[in-house]
PDB file of C-alpha atoms in Angstrom:
ATOM      1  CA  UNK P 126     -65.536  61.930  14.012  1.00 83.00           C
ATOM      2  CA  UNK P 127     -68.242  59.505  12.966  1.00 91.00           C
ATOM      3  CA  UNK P 128     -68.379  58.180   9.428  1.00 95.00           C
ATOM      4  CA  UNK P 129     -71.797  57.821   7.825  1.00 97.00           C
ATOM      5  CA  UNK P 130     -72.633  55.615   4.889  1.00 98.00           C
ATOM      6  CA  UNK P 131     -75.800  56.791   3.163  1.00 98.00           C
ATOM      7  CA  UNK P 132     -77.536  55.045   0.313  1.00 97.00           C
ATOM      8  CA  UNK P 133     -78.692  55.233  -2.324  1.00 98.00           C
ATOM      9  CA  UNK P 134     -76.620  58.185  -3.484  1.00 98.00           C
ATOM     10  CA  UNK P 135     -79.222  59.031  -6.102  1.00 98.00           C
ATOM     11  CA  UNK P 136     -82.420  57.693  -7.561  1.00 98.00           C
ATOM     12  CA  UNK P 137     -85.040  58.560 -10.117  1.00 98.00           C
ATOM     13  CA  UNK P 138     -88.492  57.439  -9.034  1.00 98.00           C
ATOM     14  CA  UNK P 139     -91.969  57.414 -10.467  1.00 98.00           C
ATOM     15  CA  UNK P 140     -94.590  59.540  -8.784  1.00 97.00           C
ATOM     16  CA  UNK P 141     -96.767  57.635  -6.350  1.00 98.00           C
ATOM     17  CA  UNK P 142     -93.983  55.246  -5.324  1.00 98.00           C
ATOM     18  CA  UNK P 143     -91.874  55.223  -2.173  1.00 98.00           C
ATOM     19  CA  UNK P 144     -88.138  55.297  -1.583  1.00 98.00           C
ATOM     20  CA  UNK P 145     -86.304  54.243   1.547  1.00 98.00           C
ATOM     21  CA  UNK P 146     -82.985  55.901   2.339  1.00 98.00           C
ATOM     22  CA  UNK P 147     -80.557  54.219   4.698  1.00 98.00           C
ATOM     23  CA  UNK P 148     -77.870  55.651   6.930  1.00 98.00           C
ATOM     24  CA  UNK P 149     -75.297  53.515   8.690  1.00 98.00           C
ATOM     25  CA  UNK P 150     -72.951  55.091  11.235  1.00 97.00           C
ATOM     26  CA  UNK P 151     -69.635  53.555  12.243  1.00 96.00           C
ATOM     27  CA  UNK P 152     -70.192  54.331  15.929  1.00 94.00           C
ATOM     28  CA  UNK P 153     -73.115  54.449  18.334  1.00 93.00           C
ATOM     29  CA  UNK P 154     -74.872  57.800  18.418  1.00 91.00           C
ATOM     30  CA  UNK P 155     -77.921  58.809  20.397  1.00 88.00           C
ATOM     31  CA  UNK P 156     -79.460  61.242  17.978  1.00 88.00           C
ATOM     32  CA  UNK P 157     -79.756  61.186  14.228  1.00 94.00           C
ATOM     33  CA  UNK P 158     -81.267  63.915  12.129  1.00 95.00           C
ATOM     34  CA  UNK P 159     -82.822  63.909   8.689  1.00 97.00           C
ATOM     35  CA  UNK P 160     -82.594  67.040   6.541  1.00 97.00           C
ATOM     36  CA  UNK P 161     -83.918  68.008   3.152  1.00 98.00           C
ATOM     37  CA  UNK P 162     -82.117  70.363   0.814  1.00 97.00           C
ATOM     38  CA  UNK P 163     -83.990  71.555  -2.237  1.00 94.00           C
ATOM     39  CA  UNK P 164     -81.844  72.590  -5.217  1.00 89.00           C
ATOM     40  CA  UNK P 165     -79.876  75.728  -4.445  1.00 90.00           C
ATOM     41  CA  UNK P 166     -81.500  76.094  -1.045  1.00 94.00           C
ATOM     42  CA  UNK P 167     -80.563  75.716   2.585  1.00 96.00           C
ATOM     43  CA  UNK P 168     -81.120  72.669   4.749  1.00 96.00           C
ATOM     44  CA  UNK P 169     -84.478  72.067   6.376  1.00 95.00           C
ATOM     45  CA  UNK P 170     -84.808  69.672   9.288  1.00 95.00           C
ATOM     46  CA  UNK P 171     -87.377  66.951   8.687  1.00 96.00           C
ATOM     47  CA  UNK P 172     -87.146  65.035  11.952  1.00 95.00           C
ATOM     48  CA  UNK P 173     -84.995  63.905  14.826  1.00 94.00           C
ATOM     49  CA  UNK P 174     -84.669  60.160  15.311  1.00 93.00           C
ATOM     50  CA  UNK P 175     -83.812  58.678  18.678  1.00 85.00           C
ATOM     51  CA  UNK P 176     -83.287  55.003  19.206  1.00 82.00           C
ATOM     52  CA  UNK P 177     -86.212  53.264  20.808  1.00 78.00           C
ATOM     53  CA  UNK P 178     -88.712  56.086  20.444  1.00 80.00           C
ATOM     54  CA  UNK P 179     -90.851  57.722  17.812  1.00 86.00           C
ATOM     55  CA  UNK P 180     -89.163  60.302  15.667  1.00 93.00           C
ATOM     56  CA  UNK P 181     -89.926  63.942  16.358  1.00 93.00           C
ATOM     57  CA  UNK P 182     -91.100  65.760  13.248  1.00 95.00           C
ATOM     58  CA  UNK P 183     -90.732  69.429  12.431  1.00 94.00           C
ATOM     59  CA  UNK P 184     -93.578  71.634  11.363  1.00 93.00           C
ATOM     60  CA  UNK P 185     -94.654  70.784   7.829  1.00 95.00           C
ATOM     61  CA  UNK P 186     -93.432  67.182   7.940  1.00 97.00           C
ATOM     62  CA  UNK P 187     -95.615  64.242   8.954  1.00 97.00           C
ATOM     63  CA  UNK P 188     -94.947  60.633   9.795  1.00 96.00           C
ATOM     64  CA  UNK P 189     -97.266  59.275   7.093  1.00 97.00           C
ATOM     65  CA  UNK P 190     -95.218  61.015   4.418  1.00 98.00           C
ATOM     66  CA  UNK P 191     -91.760  60.539   5.943  1.00 98.00           C
ATOM     67  CA  UNK P 192     -91.770  57.467   8.184  1.00 96.00           C
ATOM     68  CA  UNK P 193     -88.492  56.974  10.010  1.00 96.00           C
ATOM     69  CA  UNK P 194     -87.062  53.924  11.673  1.00 94.00           C
ATOM     70  CA  UNK P 195     -84.251  53.856  14.233  1.00 94.00           C
ATOM     71  CA  UNK P 196     -83.810  50.237  15.260  1.00 92.00           C
ATOM     72  CA  UNK P 197     -80.421  50.701  16.943  1.00 92.00           C
ATOM     73  CA  UNK P 198     -77.770  53.286  17.733  1.00 93.00           C
ATOM     74  CA  UNK P 199     -75.951  52.954  14.412  1.00 95.00           C
ATOM     75  CA  UNK P 200     -78.719  52.825  11.816  1.00 95.00           C
ATOM     76  CA  UNK P 201     -81.731  54.759  10.586  1.00 96.00           C
ATOM     77  CA  UNK P 202     -83.975  54.860   7.556  1.00 97.00           C
ATOM     78  CA  UNK P 203     -86.145  57.586   6.080  1.00 98.00           C
ATOM     79  CA  UNK P 204     -88.908  56.663   3.652  1.00 98.00           C
ATOM     80  CA  UNK P 205     -90.321  59.217   1.258  1.00 98.00           C
ATOM     81  CA  UNK P 206     -93.840  57.943   0.603  1.00 98.00           C
ATOM     82  CA  UNK P 207     -96.271  58.486  -2.236  1.00 98.00           C
ATOM     83  CA  UNK P 208     -93.785  60.707  -3.986  1.00 98.00           C
ATOM     84  CA  UNK P 209     -94.585  63.683  -6.161  1.00 97.00           C
ATOM     85  CA  UNK P 210     -92.224  65.901  -8.191  1.00 96.00           C
ATOM     86  CA  UNK P 211     -92.203  68.360  -5.265  1.00 96.00           C
ATOM     87  CA  UNK P 212     -90.286  65.754  -3.253  1.00 97.00           C
ATOM     88  CA  UNK P 213     -87.328  66.030  -5.614  1.00 97.00           C
ATOM     89  CA  UNK P 214     -84.514  67.084  -3.303  1.00 98.00           C
ATOM     90  CA  UNK P 215     -81.358  66.013  -1.624  1.00 98.00           C
ATOM     91  CA  UNK P 216     -82.006  64.121   1.594  1.00 98.00           C
ATOM     92  CA  UNK P 217     -79.249  64.063   4.192  1.00 98.00           C
ATOM     93  CA  UNK P 218     -78.856  62.213   7.436  1.00 98.00           C
ATOM     94  CA  UNK P 219     -76.622  63.582  10.148  1.00 97.00           C
ATOM     95  CA  UNK P 220     -75.392  62.815  13.622  1.00 95.00           C
ATOM     96  CA  UNK P 221     -73.921  64.818  16.444  1.00 89.00           C
ATOM     97  CA  UNK P 222     -71.496  63.275  18.882  1.00 82.00           C
ATOM     98  CA  UNK P 223     -71.775  65.772  21.688  1.00 78.00           C
ATOM     99  CA  UNK P 224     -72.754  69.290  22.659  1.00 73.00           C
ATOM    100  CA  UNK P 225     -69.466  70.821  21.543  1.00 75.00           C
ATOM    101  CA  UNK P 226     -69.440  69.059  18.189  1.00 82.00           C
ATOM    102  CA  UNK P 227     -70.989  69.978  14.910  1.00 91.00           C
ATOM    103  CA  UNK P 228     -73.036  67.711  12.745  1.00 94.00           C
ATOM    104  CA  UNK P 229     -71.459  65.035  10.640  1.00 96.00           C
ATOM    105  CA  UNK P 230     -73.464  64.505   7.481  1.00 97.00           C
ATOM    106  CA  UNK P 231     -73.922  61.554   5.213  1.00 97.00           C
ATOM    107  CA  UNK P 232     -73.097  62.095   1.565  1.00 97.00           C
ATOM    108  CA  UNK P 233     -76.763  62.634   0.714  1.00 97.00           C
ATOM    109  CA  UNK P 234     -79.384  61.052  -1.526  1.00 98.00           C
ATOM    110  CA  UNK P 235     -80.311  63.006  -4.623  1.00 97.00           C
ATOM    111  CA  UNK P 236     -83.925  62.141  -5.409  1.00 98.00           C
ATOM    112  CA  UNK P 237     -85.681  62.999  -8.638  1.00 98.00           C
ATOM    113  CA  UNK P 238     -89.378  62.217  -8.943  1.00 98.00           C
ATOM    114  CA  UNK P 239     -90.791  62.029 -12.445  1.00 97.00           C
TER     115      UNK P 239
ATOM    116  CA  UNK O 148     -90.170  79.624  13.329  1.00 64.00           C
ATOM    117  CA  UNK O 149     -86.721  81.020  13.852  1.00 71.00           C
ATOM    118  CA  UNK O 150     -85.085  82.402  10.723  1.00 78.00           C
ATOM    119  CA  UNK O 151     -81.422  82.959  10.175  1.00 90.00           C
ATOM    120  CA  UNK O 152     -80.459  85.300   7.381  1.00 93.00           C
ATOM    121  CA  UNK O 153     -77.120  85.339   5.668  1.00 97.00           C
ATOM    122  CA  UNK O 154     -75.763  88.048   3.427  1.00 97.00           C
ATOM    123  CA  UNK O 155     -74.801  88.182   0.718  1.00 97.00           C
ATOM    124  CA  UNK O 156     -76.683  85.395  -1.024  1.00 96.00           C
ATOM    125  CA  UNK O 157     -74.012  85.152  -3.710  1.00 97.00           C
ATOM    126  CA  UNK O 158     -70.503  86.494  -4.024  1.00 97.00           C
ATOM    127  CA  UNK O 159     -68.090  86.287  -6.923  1.00 97.00           C
ATOM    128  CA  UNK O 160     -64.506  87.261  -6.167  1.00 98.00           C
ATOM    129  CA  UNK O 161     -61.236  87.190  -8.028  1.00 98.00           C
ATOM    130  CA  UNK O 162     -58.748  84.748  -6.646  1.00 98.00           C
ATOM    131  CA  UNK O 163     -56.692  86.519  -4.022  1.00 98.00           C
ATOM    132  CA  UNK O 164     -59.460  88.864  -2.943  1.00 98.00           C
ATOM    133  CA  UNK O 165     -61.017  88.684   0.504  1.00 98.00           C
ATOM    134  CA  UNK O 166     -64.539  87.464   1.216  1.00 98.00           C
ATOM    135  CA  UNK O 167     -66.918  87.924   4.124  1.00 98.00           C
ATOM    136  CA  UNK O 168     -70.322  86.431   4.842  1.00 98.00           C
ATOM    137  CA  UNK O 169     -72.581  87.592   7.647  1.00 98.00           C
ATOM    138  CA  UNK O 170     -75.142  85.671   9.650  1.00 97.00           C
ATOM    139  CA  UNK O 171     -77.897  87.543  11.479  1.00 95.00           C
ATOM    140  CA  UNK O 172     -80.451  86.380  14.007  1.00 92.00           C
ATOM    141  CA  UNK O 173     -83.351  88.245  15.550  1.00 89.00           C
ATOM    142  CA  UNK O 174     -82.790  86.458  18.858  1.00 91.00           C
ATOM    143  CA  UNK O 175     -79.819  86.067  21.166  1.00 93.00           C
ATOM    144  CA  UNK O 176     -77.937  82.896  20.387  1.00 93.00           C
ATOM    145  CA  UNK O 177     -76.349  80.408  22.735  1.00 93.00           C
ATOM    146  CA  UNK O 178     -73.807  79.482  20.106  1.00 94.00           C
ATOM    147  CA  UNK O 179     -73.337  79.416  16.340  1.00 96.00           C
ATOM    148  CA  UNK O 180     -71.804  76.918  13.966  1.00 96.00           C
ATOM    149  CA  UNK O 181     -70.378  77.332  10.479  1.00 98.00           C
ATOM    150  CA  UNK O 182     -70.401  74.773   7.679  1.00 98.00           C
ATOM    151  CA  UNK O 183     -69.003  74.602   4.168  1.00 98.00           C
ATOM    152  CA  UNK O 184     -70.684  72.707   1.350  1.00 98.00           C
ATOM    153  CA  UNK O 185     -68.690  72.178  -1.813  1.00 97.00           C
ATOM    154  CA  UNK O 186     -70.649  71.949  -5.086  1.00 95.00           C
ATOM    155  CA  UNK O 187     -72.220  68.489  -5.260  1.00 94.00           C
ATOM    156  CA  UNK O 188     -71.080  67.688  -1.739  1.00 96.00           C
ATOM    157  CA  UNK O 189     -72.532  67.597   1.731  1.00 97.00           C
ATOM    158  CA  UNK O 190     -72.083  70.201   4.481  1.00 97.00           C
ATOM    159  CA  UNK O 191     -68.892  69.897   6.504  1.00 96.00           C
ATOM    160  CA  UNK O 192     -68.615  71.361   9.983  1.00 96.00           C
ATOM    161  CA  UNK O 193     -66.019  74.113  10.271  1.00 96.00           C
ATOM    162  CA  UNK O 194     -66.297  75.609  13.732  1.00 96.00           C
ATOM    163  CA  UNK O 195     -68.488  76.493  16.703  1.00 96.00           C
ATOM    164  CA  UNK O 196     -68.494  79.840  18.505  1.00 97.00           C
ATOM    165  CA  UNK O 197     -69.895  80.151  22.000  1.00 95.00           C
ATOM    166  CA  UNK O 198     -68.664  83.278  23.759  1.00 96.00           C
ATOM    167  CA  UNK O 199     -69.692  86.869  23.149  1.00 97.00           C
ATOM    168  CA  UNK O 200     -67.126  88.591  20.929  1.00 97.00           C
ATOM    169  CA  UNK O 201     -65.265  85.339  20.315  1.00 97.00           C
ATOM    170  CA  UNK O 202     -62.831  85.236  17.404  1.00 98.00           C
ATOM    171  CA  UNK O 203     -61.402  81.998  16.052  1.00 98.00           C
ATOM    172  CA  UNK O 204     -59.043  81.436  13.161  1.00 98.00           C
ATOM    173  CA  UNK O 205     -58.450  78.482  10.901  1.00 97.00           C
ATOM    174  CA  UNK O 206     -55.622  79.329   8.513  1.00 97.00           C
ATOM    175  CA  UNK O 207     -57.130  81.934   6.162  1.00 98.00           C
ATOM    176  CA  UNK O 208     -60.595  81.748   7.742  1.00 98.00           C
ATOM    177  CA  UNK O 209     -61.577  84.042  10.618  1.00 98.00           C
ATOM    178  CA  UNK O 210     -64.825  83.504  12.485  1.00 98.00           C
ATOM    179  CA  UNK O 211     -66.346  86.087  14.789  1.00 98.00           C
ATOM    180  CA  UNK O 212     -69.323  86.028  17.157  1.00 98.00           C
ATOM    181  CA  UNK O 213     -70.964  89.374  17.806  1.00 97.00           C
ATOM    182  CA  UNK O 214     -70.847  91.018  21.207  1.00 96.00           C
ATOM    183  CA  UNK O 215     -74.630  90.757  21.532  1.00 95.00           C
ATOM    184  CA  UNK O 216     -74.541  87.125  20.299  1.00 95.00           C
ATOM    185  CA  UNK O 217     -77.031  87.927  17.560  1.00 95.00           C
ATOM    186  CA  UNK O 218     -74.697  87.848  14.596  1.00 96.00           C
ATOM    187  CA  UNK O 219     -71.576  86.240  13.298  1.00 98.00           C
ATOM    188  CA  UNK O 220     -69.201  86.561  10.397  1.00 98.00           C
ATOM    189  CA  UNK O 221     -66.847  84.388   8.412  1.00 98.00           C
ATOM    190  CA  UNK O 222     -63.981  86.136   6.667  1.00 98.00           C
ATOM    191  CA  UNK O 223     -61.664  84.468   4.166  1.00 98.00           C
ATOM    192  CA  UNK O 224     -58.390  86.192   3.413  1.00 98.00           C
ATOM    193  CA  UNK O 225     -56.887  85.868  -0.059  1.00 98.00           C
ATOM    194  CA  UNK O 226     -59.429  83.453  -1.481  1.00 98.00           C
ATOM    195  CA  UNK O 227     -58.346  80.424  -3.450  1.00 98.00           C
ATOM    196  CA  UNK O 228     -60.286  78.300  -5.910  1.00 97.00           C
ATOM    197  CA  UNK O 229     -60.551  75.637  -3.215  1.00 97.00           C
ATOM    198  CA  UNK O 230     -62.735  78.032  -1.201  1.00 98.00           C
ATOM    199  CA  UNK O 231     -65.579  77.669  -3.715  1.00 98.00           C
ATOM    200  CA  UNK O 232     -68.819  76.467  -2.159  1.00 98.00           C
ATOM    201  CA  UNK O 233     -71.729  77.528  -0.024  1.00 98.00           C
ATOM    202  CA  UNK O 234     -71.112  78.653   3.536  1.00 98.00           C
ATOM    203  CA  UNK O 235     -73.885  78.129   6.063  1.00 98.00           C
ATOM    204  CA  UNK O 236     -74.226  79.291   9.601  1.00 98.00           C
ATOM    205  CA  UNK O 237     -76.388  77.208  11.916  1.00 96.00           C
ATOM    206  CA  UNK O 238     -78.019  78.162  15.192  1.00 94.00           C
ATOM    207  CA  UNK O 239     -79.499  76.086  17.940  1.00 90.00           C
ATOM    208  CA  UNK O 240     -83.180  75.241  17.640  1.00 85.00           C
ATOM    209  CA  UNK O 241     -83.203  72.693  20.460  1.00 81.00           C
ATOM    210  CA  UNK O 242     -80.752  70.740  22.592  1.00 76.00           C
ATOM    211  CA  UNK O 243     -78.996  69.146  19.653  1.00 78.00           C
ATOM    212  CA  UNK O 244     -81.130  70.531  16.864  1.00 87.00           C
ATOM    213  CA  UNK O 245     -79.769  73.212  14.561  1.00 92.00           C
ATOM    214  CA  UNK O 246     -81.432  75.582  12.113  1.00 93.00           C
ATOM    215  CA  UNK O 247     -79.375  76.437   9.071  1.00 95.00           C
ATOM    216  CA  UNK O 248     -79.025  79.898   7.630  1.00 96.00           C
ATOM    217  CA  UNK O 249     -79.874  80.786   4.074  1.00 95.00           C
ATOM    218  CA  UNK O 250     -76.271  80.331   2.953  1.00 97.00           C
ATOM    219  CA  UNK O 251     -73.791  82.359   0.936  1.00 98.00           C
ATOM    220  CA  UNK O 252     -72.591  80.889  -2.328  1.00 98.00           C
ATOM    221  CA  UNK O 253     -69.006  81.809  -3.101  1.00 98.00           C
ATOM    222  CA  UNK O 254     -67.447  81.632  -6.550  1.00 98.00           C
ATOM    223  CA  UNK O 255     -63.769  82.308  -6.976  1.00 98.00           C
ATOM    224  CA  UNK O 256     -62.576  83.362 -10.404  1.00 95.00           C
ATOM    225  CA  UNK O 257     -59.060  82.298 -11.266  1.00 90.00           C
TER     226      UNK O 257
END
């Protein structure tokens, strides 16, 4: 299965700043997904990122707050903009290689906003 | 939006005891996936179930899809400390999009 390199693994950021998270996949994949996992909680889908088109955001998530880039089939970034303490979470990218496959996740970015 | 409930939320077992987590949906599912997330780790895909009444086994883990395709279970026989983690089911919310259940956190006491 695909191998995903996600960075940074963790960061502590000041409120009002932005952080860009990168995910690099070792193979070409059509769809990449960005999830958020608040401490002790389940995973919530932020958006689906397809190469060459605008990301599709889930209810409660907007492009101005979480801009996503997908310049090619192996790379994507998620930016958390104008951060507040409520954005403190683990952010995970994931890919799926086909209909009969599960997600492969990156190792996650643990973000703390102070 | 679609919600997927898992019970129990937490479970503490003695090593060697069995463990079961249940995943329930209000709608009929096309398929269901199960993931395991170790403490401090990321979710790892375990299995996908597609057919009504399907049962799949992976060593000490048994996965079952309900006859009505609205629920599923994961049963671990004779738990070991390596089974510690949170188990999530995930159901389809779109072609390749999945919605994760609330999760069951398992602790195994040695």
